[in-house]
């Protein structure tokens, strides 16, 4: 099974969700600024990584967790990934694509843009970190939904 958390830049909501999913971040509380900044991909995605799957780790069910910076073209990128997965696996039953953009708030947009796009890291990083903390429980809810779907899929298929 594979989960791909995706958003515009892949560096904030998707990175946070993926790390919640593999239990590197808590589900029951908002992490500190240092906990977020210590993640290998939080606010650290480079331009050449856009459009590439980034492996984050495995969860407790051995599901592989990835992130994807899909920019502003999810309607092109997501179907292409699903089609490729289907070609190799015969179906998309064990592919979970989770859009984390609905959890992104104004601070995350401003901070992420200034940090990643303009490379004003010292200005943008504290803003995007605060925005991520503000949106954290919404991101947790996305992850809970994905984990619930995985559990249902495993039960339905007697894994």
C-alpha positions as semicolon CSV with decimal commas, in nm:
position;residue;x (nm);y (nm);z (nm)
1;X;0,000;0,000;0,000
2;X;0,111;0,354;-0,074
3;X;-0,007;0,690;0,061
4;X;0,086;1,015;-0,110
5;X;0,014;1,335;0,078
6;X;0,016;1,620;-0,170
7;X;-0,020;1,995;-0,181
8;X;0,113;2,287;-0,382
9;X;0,468;2,298;-0,244
10;X;0,505;1,972;-0,051
11;X;0,699;2,145;0,225
12;X;0,438;2,221;0,489
13;X;0,094;2,059;0,513
14;X;0,196;1,748;0,315
15;X;0,525;1,713;0,505
16;X;0,344;1,756;0,835
17;X;0,071;1,505;0,746
18;X;0,321;1,243;0,632
19;X;0,517;1,274;0,955
20;X;0,200;1,254;1,164
21;X;0,112;0,941;0,968
22;X;0,440;0,764;1,054
23;X;0,417;0,878;1,417
24;X;0,708;1,124;1,405
25;X;0,462;1,395;1,509
26;X;0,185;1,358;1,769
27;X;-0,186;1,329;1,696
28;X;-0,297;1,448;2,037
29;X;-0,123;1,785;2,067
30;X;0,025;2,064;1,859
31;X;0,399;2,017;1,813
32;X;0,653;2,279;1,910
33;X;0,824;2,493;1,651
34;X;1,141;2,288;1,703
35;X;0,957;1,960;1,644
36;X;0,832;2,088;1,309
37;X;1,163;2,242;1,205
38;X;1,354;1,924;1,290
39;X;1,167;1,731;1,019
40;X;1,387;1,661;0,715
41;X;1,139;1,808;0,465
42;X;0,947;2,074;0,661
43;X;1,010;2,403;0,479
44;X;1,309;2,247;0,305
45;X;1,176;2,130;-0,033
46;X;1,394;2,257;-0,316
47;X;1,279;2,361;-0,663
48;X;1,427;2,046;-0,823
49;X;1,215;1,828;-0,590
50;X;0,884;1,970;-0,718
51;X;0,683;1,704;-0,897
52;X;0,882;1,417;-0,743
53;X;0,761;1,170;-0,485
54;X;0,959;1,202;-0,162
55;X;0,968;0,894;0,058
56;X;0,899;0,979;0,423
57;X;0,876;0,635;0,584
58;X;0,653;0,341;0,669
59;X;0,360;0,330;0,907
60;X;0,264;0,055;1,150
61;X;0,089;-0,142;0,871
62;X;0,399;-0,131;0,645
63;X;0,226;0,124;0,420
64;X;0,482;0,342;0,243
65;X;0,427;0,715;0,293
66;X;0,530;0,979;0,039
67;X;0,482;1,349;-0,020
68;X;0,438;1,532;-0,347
69;X;0,467;1,897;-0,443
70;X;0,221;1,903;-0,731
71;X;0,207;2,282;-0,773
72;X;-0,122;2,415;-0,911
73;X;-0,204;2,128;-1,147
74;X;-0,354;1,848;-0,935
75;X;-0,599;1,776;-1,217
76;X;-0,303;1,665;-1,433
77;X;-0,058;1,520;-1,182
78;X;-0,291;1,309;-0,967
79;X;-0,457;1,118;-1,256
80;X;-0,115;1,052;-1,409
81;X;0,011;0,898;-1,084
82;X;-0,308;0,693;-1,045
83;X;-0,282;0,569;-1,405
84;X;0,084;0,470;-1,362
85;X;0,005;0,291;-1,036
86;X;-0,280;0,107;-1,209
87;X;-0,052;0,000;-1,494
88;X;0,192;-0,157;-1,250
89;X;-0,057;-0,296;-0,996
90;X;-0,375;-0,364;-1,194
91;X;-0,589;-0,125;-0,988
92;X;-0,563;0,172;-0,756
93;X;-0,716;-0,014;-0,461
94;X;-0,402;0,022;-0,253
95;X;-0,312;0,377;-0,355
96;X;-0,427;0,658;-0,130
97;X;-0,387;1,014;-0,251
98;X;-0,455;1,271;0,021
99;X;-0,479;1,640;-0,065
100;X;-0,366;1,843;0,235
101;X;-0,430;2,181;0,073
102;X;-0,773;2,219;0,242
103;X;-0,589;2,252;0,576
104;X;-0,361;2,530;0,449
105;X;-0,436;2,869;0,606
106;X;-0,334;3,225;0,519
107;X;-0,019;3,223;0,736
108;X;0,097;2,902;0,569
109;X;0,042;3,053;0,223
110;X;0,229;3,377;0,303
111;X;0,507;3,212;0,502
112;X;0,550;2,928;0,254
113;X;0,562;3,163;-0,043
114;X;0,819;3,392;0,114
115;X;1,033;3,108;0,248
116;X;1,028;2,867;-0,048
117;X;0,947;3,078;-0,354
118;X;1,125;3,403;-0,265
119;X;1,392;3,228;-0,055
120;X;1,336;3,471;0,233
121;X;1,369;3,187;0,481
122;X;1,441;3,401;0,787
123;X;1,122;3,598;0,723
124;X;0,890;3,322;0,597
125;X;0,984;3,021;0,808
126;X;0,853;3,156;1,142
127;X;0,528;3,259;0,970
128;X;0,470;2,923;0,800
129;X;0,562;2,740;1,121
130;X;0,304;2,937;1,320
131;X;0,047;2,880;1,044
132;X;0,118;2,507;1,052
133;X;0,069;2,500;1,427
134;X;-0,263;2,684;1,384
135;X;-0,376;2,434;1,116
136;X;-0,229;2,131;1,289
137;X;-0,548;1,965;1,413
138;X;-0,703;2,001;1,067
139;X;-0,399;1,819;0,926
140;X;-0,437;1,553;1,196
141;X;-0,797;1,501;1,085
142;X;-0,685;1,442;0,726
143;X;-0,436;1,180;0,848
144;X;-0,699;1,015;1,068
145;X;-0,924;0,984;0,763
146;X;-0,646;0,824;0,558
147;X;-0,556;0,582;0,837
148;X;-0,922;0,489;0,875
149;X;-0,946;0,415;0,502
150;X;-0,632;0,202;0,517
151;X;-0,770;0,006;0,812
152;X;-1,098;-0,049;0,625
153;X;-0,908;-0,162;0,314
154;X;-0,701;-0,408;0,519
155;X;-1,012;-0,549;0,689
156;X;-1,202;-0,578;0,360
157;X;-0,913;-0,767;0,201
158;X;-0,829;-0,981;0,508
159;X;-0,467;-0,863;0,525
